[in-house]
Amino acid sequence: MFVEEIPNFLDTITGSIFLVGAITLTCVIGGVLAGYLVATFRHGPFEAFYVVSSVIAQAIPDFLRTSPRRVYAIARLAAKEAIRRRVILVTFLIFALALLFGGWFINSGVSNPEQVYVNFVLFGTQLLILMLALLISAFSLPEDIKNKTIFTIVTKPVRSTEVILGRIMGFGALCTVLLFTMALISLLFVWRGLSHQHEMVSNNDNPEAVVGSISSFNDVVTPGKAKTGRRVSANCIKELMTGLENGHRHQLEYIREVRSPDDVPPNEDSVVKKETLPDGDIVYFRVVCQPAAGHTHAVKIEQRDGESIVKLGPARGYFRARVPIYCQKVNYYSREGILKGVVERSGERKTAEGKKTKETVGINVGKQNNYRGFLDGSTALSRAEFEFQDFSDARFGGDSQKIPLELSLGVFRTHKGKIDRRIRASIQFESVQSDPNDASESFFISDPPLVFETMEYELQTLTISRKLRGRHIDANGVEISSGEFDLFDDFGANGKLKVIVRCEDAGQYIGVGLGDVYFRAEDNVYWLNFFKGYVGIWFQMMIVVTLGVVFSTFLSTPVTMLGTSCVVVLGFLSKFIRNMRAPESAGGGPIESMVRLVTQQNMVEEMEQSFATTLMKQADVVFVYCLNSLTYVAPNFGKLDFSSFLKYGYWIETDRLMVAGAASLALCFGLFVFGYFCLKTREIAG
Amino acid sequence: MASETKAAKEESVKDFKKSLETNPDYDPNIVVETQNLTKVYRDFWGRQKVRALKALDMEIRKGEIFGLLGPNGSGKSTTIKLLLGLLFPTTGRALVFGQDATEVTKNERIGYLPEESYLYKFLTAEETLDFYGRLFDMPGSVRRQRVAELIEKVGLTWAKRRQLKEYSKGMTRRIGLAQALVNDPDLILLDEPTSGLDPIGTREMKDMIIELRDQGKTVVMCSHLLADVQDVCDRIAILYQGELKELGRVDNLLQVSDQTEIRTKDLPAEAEEEIRQVLVKHGAKDISIEQPRTTLEELFLNIVRESEERPGHRMIDQREESAKQ
């Protein structure tokens, strides 16, 4: 999952307030001018001035005197209308049928079935609820105008603000109830779909043994390989496969594990027997369930008639809401040790000189997403420094001795060799000066660096010990002391910590992005996170309802549906359109590409220089510019989609939700004001 | 609670009146005023399609029943829609209670019954009136009381919990009238109020219109059923092709100044002949002395009333029957 920005609500709001103000002012001036032009066309320039002034003069009391009781009455009516037309019931039935029969076609034997389930319910809910929102909002007002029922409303002291707001709130409330119900059922569906237990099956190679007993396990003939030919861990003595459930089996390993008396003992339930060695170490003979399909199971040993019988508990590893503690910024250094650029928490990229850039920070390894910057291998100076703030043990449960650090690094290979060979990387911890200008401040650095192997597309967890070997160095670079230091009390004494990532293999590159290295705090509640994921759909739904109602103030039902659908599609595809091939690159813009397609011309071949070609290229420039501009007018639905957080099991930060909510609210309010003027200046009986 | 609402309404009316003080030309006795009111319907490209109303100047006074008469397409409904702010004038002005017709606050004192009772068919009668009551910001207890009163008044207590889609046309008109009266308005605009009603319903509607006038309310109705207009209206305006052709009191307009009508009861035949001779002696022309006829409406209502009092077979006048044969 790419975490391109880690928003902070207050920073975002204060940063956007001027932009929102400027846009509002432009829209107001533009709206007044447009209104004046239309009125001039209808009434002439002098009368138009009077008309526009009277509309503006009436607008202020209309907004200020909007009555909650009238809004509530219209909202209730809108909701009743939708309920009695049975459109809600039909939507719910489709959803229920999809869940009833859709479950048959979900392949839960894949590597991560949780993703498949979550994808299915989220996509299904999103599709249905957005279609419902579009339908009920686009039909209501035009139908009222067509049937003239609106006559009995606007001849009461009802303001245009109340007509629009009432409808938005009525449909919004109704869709909210339905969405909440769908979310609840979806949660049950996912939970029911993923919950399973494996039965122990009799071993054909050892049919006399009691099913599930240790004696029914297959022997290991050579270390790492069982009699059955299956690969096992190095310390495995016996192994057995469980019964098939949800399209997968787990391998159970009966292992011999030696631990010192000071070590944390393994889970007692999984231990078959233990022995104490002469040197005091303890040997644990226990059963381990190997992960499959993204989860594992708790093992419980039961003694029955002198036999140790293995029982497996419910699935573990699903329904996570990991809480990452992300860094404040990432600094990239070249192989010469020179700062190449910075990626801020807000997702902003800056060059070493502090200029904003959209290019890759760090080494660019070619045509790849610019999310990750790459680091040279085997050079101590080429590195990425992740700076953390508010780093304290309280965020990890107080007295935790093991701190999980998770990484999902990118790898770029300049020589392949064995393609599945892992690349070596290292991390080092360093304290950060409280005052960057204070030259007298000493610092801690962990030494030696922690070297590990990594692969592309892999999320790995390193467990960092709270006590780290390292050095205490004064401002002049002279070592004060060395030994074990505390990650929180020494390295992060001022609440700041630097994690330095390097690539250790010569000629290879490690790629790091803003969200690629993070500490993992205690997991949060899954069901809450699940509902947070639905809040994103709720924002999208409210925008669609508002768009539908506002468009229907001046358009007919079919045109409203078409217009709203276009905006929604544009909103979902905005990123794709912005990334569309620029007219100056190979193949040209949309028109040139079409010409090449029809005339079967090569993408890279230069087109013949002529007036027509120039005209076409210029038209492409305008076309792409217009399309790009349109994407900024349409709401960016991608930013309101939190499904990837649920799919990958990450906690959705409240700030992220609040920023999305504030942006949606601002958009809906803008649309509402626009809708007000459209309805106010419309002849209802015209 | 009721006194609280009354106080709130008085406050609102006071505010409204205060706002009118800014209009020095406002005469509280003139409820509706149009000045050179013109409406031109245009097509999408702004080209003139039809001139529905041409420079209408008229005044409607407080406490009268004013009728707008005219054939289809004469501009009656356009005038009503302009007064309600459903249409915007092309030129001229429409003032209601001294305020521009597009002003929302004037609707506090207006009740409107549209031509076809455009109501939400999926609501029951109770829900309908409750909804419209809410639009007037009426508190719950007052609203409930008012809804019950109005349902009783229009005689729909027995069907108050039925959805309007199950209502007959007459019942729909009744509930339409009830919604127009939910705010106890000072000005009531009725578009074809008797359309779709049976003779009894028509009579009740006309009685109700007169009752409203007697309560001091102003009623504006448009209709092409001339008998209805004649029965209830104090003043009328006759429109034809968007132009005002006649305006005045019904009594004056219908008076035939060159004819004389003498009415009496139980006059003997000899006296009738004597009168005829006197009239001839004085040079009277086109003399006609005959027994007056009742209206079909009166006859029908008498029969219904009689039938309600004495159910069963009714004796039909045999002379009439044999005369027909």
PDB file of N, CA and C in Angstrom, chain B residues 66-71 74 76 221-226 229-230 233 236-240:
ATOM      1  N   PHE B  66     -62.979  37.707  -5.610  1.00  0.00           N
ATOM      2  CA  PHE B  66     -62.659  38.247  -6.923  1.00  0.00           C
ATOM      3  C   PHE B  66     -62.537  37.093  -7.905  1.00  0.00           C
ATOM      4  N   GLY B  67     -63.240  37.206  -9.010  1.00  0.00           N
ATOM      5  CA  GLY B  67     -63.193  36.119  -9.993  1.00  0.00           C
ATOM      6  C   GLY B  67     -62.448  36.523 -11.241  1.00  0.00           C
ATOM      7  N   LEU B  68     -61.617  35.606 -11.704  1.00  0.00           N
ATOM      8  CA  LEU B  68     -60.926  35.810 -12.977  1.00  0.00           C
ATOM      9  C   LEU B  68     -61.615  34.906 -13.982  1.00  0.00           C
ATOM     10  N   LEU B  69     -62.192  35.513 -14.995  1.00  0.00           N
ATOM     11  CA  LEU B  69     -62.964  34.743 -15.969  1.00  0.00           C
ATOM     12  C   LEU B  69     -62.298  34.786 -17.330  1.00  0.00           C
ATOM     13  N   GLY B  70     -62.519  33.760 -18.069  1.00  0.00           N
ATOM     14  CA  GLY B  70     -61.984  33.773 -19.421  1.00  0.00           C
ATOM     15  C   GLY B  70     -61.936  32.374 -19.978  1.00  0.00           C
ATOM     16  N   PRO B  71     -61.906  32.260 -21.298  1.00  0.00           N
ATOM     17  CA  PRO B  71     -61.807  30.923 -21.900  1.00  0.00           C
ATOM     18  C   PRO B  71     -60.409  30.330 -21.692  1.00  0.00           C
ATOM     19  N   SER B  74     -56.667  32.184 -21.798  1.00  0.00           N
ATOM     20  CA  SER B  74     -56.888  33.637 -21.738  1.00  0.00           C
ATOM     21  C   SER B  74     -55.923  34.330 -20.782  1.00  0.00           C
ATOM     22  N   LYS B  76     -55.684  33.402 -17.271  1.00  0.00           N
ATOM     23  CA  LYS B  76     -56.147  33.350 -15.871  1.00  0.00           C
ATOM     24  C   LYS B  76     -55.086  32.678 -14.989  1.00  0.00           C
ATOM     25  N   MET B 221     -60.494  33.720  -7.238  1.00  0.00           N
ATOM     26  CA  MET B 221     -60.699  32.440  -7.896  1.00  0.00           C
ATOM     27  C   MET B 221     -60.749  32.622  -9.407  1.00  0.00           C
ATOM     28  N   CYS B 222     -60.240  31.615 -10.087  1.00  0.00           N
ATOM     29  CA  CYS B 222     -60.391  31.686 -11.530  1.00  0.00           C
ATOM     30  C   CYS B 222     -61.148  30.454 -11.978  1.00  0.00           C
ATOM     31  N   SER B 223     -62.053  30.657 -12.923  1.00  0.00           N
ATOM     32  CA  SER B 223     -62.904  29.549 -13.340  1.00  0.00           C
ATOM     33  C   SER B 223     -63.494  29.880 -14.712  1.00  0.00           C
ATOM     34  N   HIS B 224     -63.865  28.831 -15.424  1.00  0.00           N
ATOM     35  CA  HIS B 224     -64.652  29.132 -16.624  1.00  0.00           C
ATOM     36  C   HIS B 224     -66.081  28.611 -16.463  1.00  0.00           C
ATOM     37  N   LEU B 225     -66.420  28.197 -15.225  1.00  0.00           N
ATOM     38  CA  LEU B 225     -67.808  27.826 -14.933  1.00  0.00           C
ATOM     39  C   LEU B 225     -68.524  29.096 -14.473  1.00  0.00           C
ATOM     40  N   LEU B 226     -69.183  29.740 -15.434  1.00  0.00           N
ATOM     41  CA  LEU B 226     -69.711  31.080 -15.199  1.00  0.00           C
ATOM     42  C   LEU B 226     -70.739  31.125 -14.071  1.00  0.00           C
ATOM     43  N   VAL B 229     -69.065  31.398 -10.749  1.00  0.00           N
ATOM     44  CA  VAL B 229     -68.499  32.733 -10.546  1.00  0.00           C
ATOM     45  C   VAL B 229     -69.626  33.716 -10.196  1.00  0.00           C
ATOM     46  N   GLN B 230     -70.680  33.587 -10.947  1.00  0.00           N
ATOM     47  CA  GLN B 230     -71.816  34.495 -10.715  1.00  0.00           C
ATOM     48  C   GLN B 230     -72.374  34.333  -9.306  1.00  0.00           C
ATOM     49  N   CYS B 233     -68.944  35.452  -6.656  1.00  0.00           N
ATOM     50  CA  CYS B 233     -67.980  36.561  -6.766  1.00  0.00           C
ATOM     51  C   CYS B 233     -68.630  37.935  -6.537  1.00  0.00           C
ATOM     52  N   ILE B 236     -65.456  40.789 -10.705  1.00  0.00           N
ATOM     53  CA  ILE B 236     -64.802  39.883 -11.661  1.00  0.00           C
ATOM     54  C   ILE B 236     -63.953  40.669 -12.654  1.00  0.00           C
ATOM     55  N   ALA B 237     -63.009  39.942 -13.220  1.00  0.00           N
ATOM     56  CA  ALA B 237     -62.238  40.487 -14.338  1.00  0.00           C
ATOM     57  C   ALA B 237     -62.358  39.463 -15.453  1.00  0.00           C
ATOM     58  N   ILE B 238     -62.661  39.939 -16.653  1.00  0.00           N
ATOM     59  CA  ILE B 238     -62.776  39.016 -17.795  1.00  0.00           C
ATOM     60  C   ILE B 238     -61.555  39.207 -18.684  1.00  0.00           C
ATOM     61  N   LEU B 239     -60.860  38.090 -18.890  1.00  0.00           N
ATOM     62  CA  LEU B 239     -59.652  38.123 -19.714  1.00  0.00           C
ATOM     63  C   LEU B 239     -59.922  37.400 -21.021  1.00  0.00           C
ATOM     64  N   TYR B 240     -59.323  37.924 -22.076  1.00  0.00           N
ATOM     65  CA  TYR B 240     -59.417  37.228 -23.349  1.00  0.00           C
ATOM     66  C   TYR B 240     -58.114  37.454 -24.103  1.00  0.00           C
TER      67      TYR B 240
END
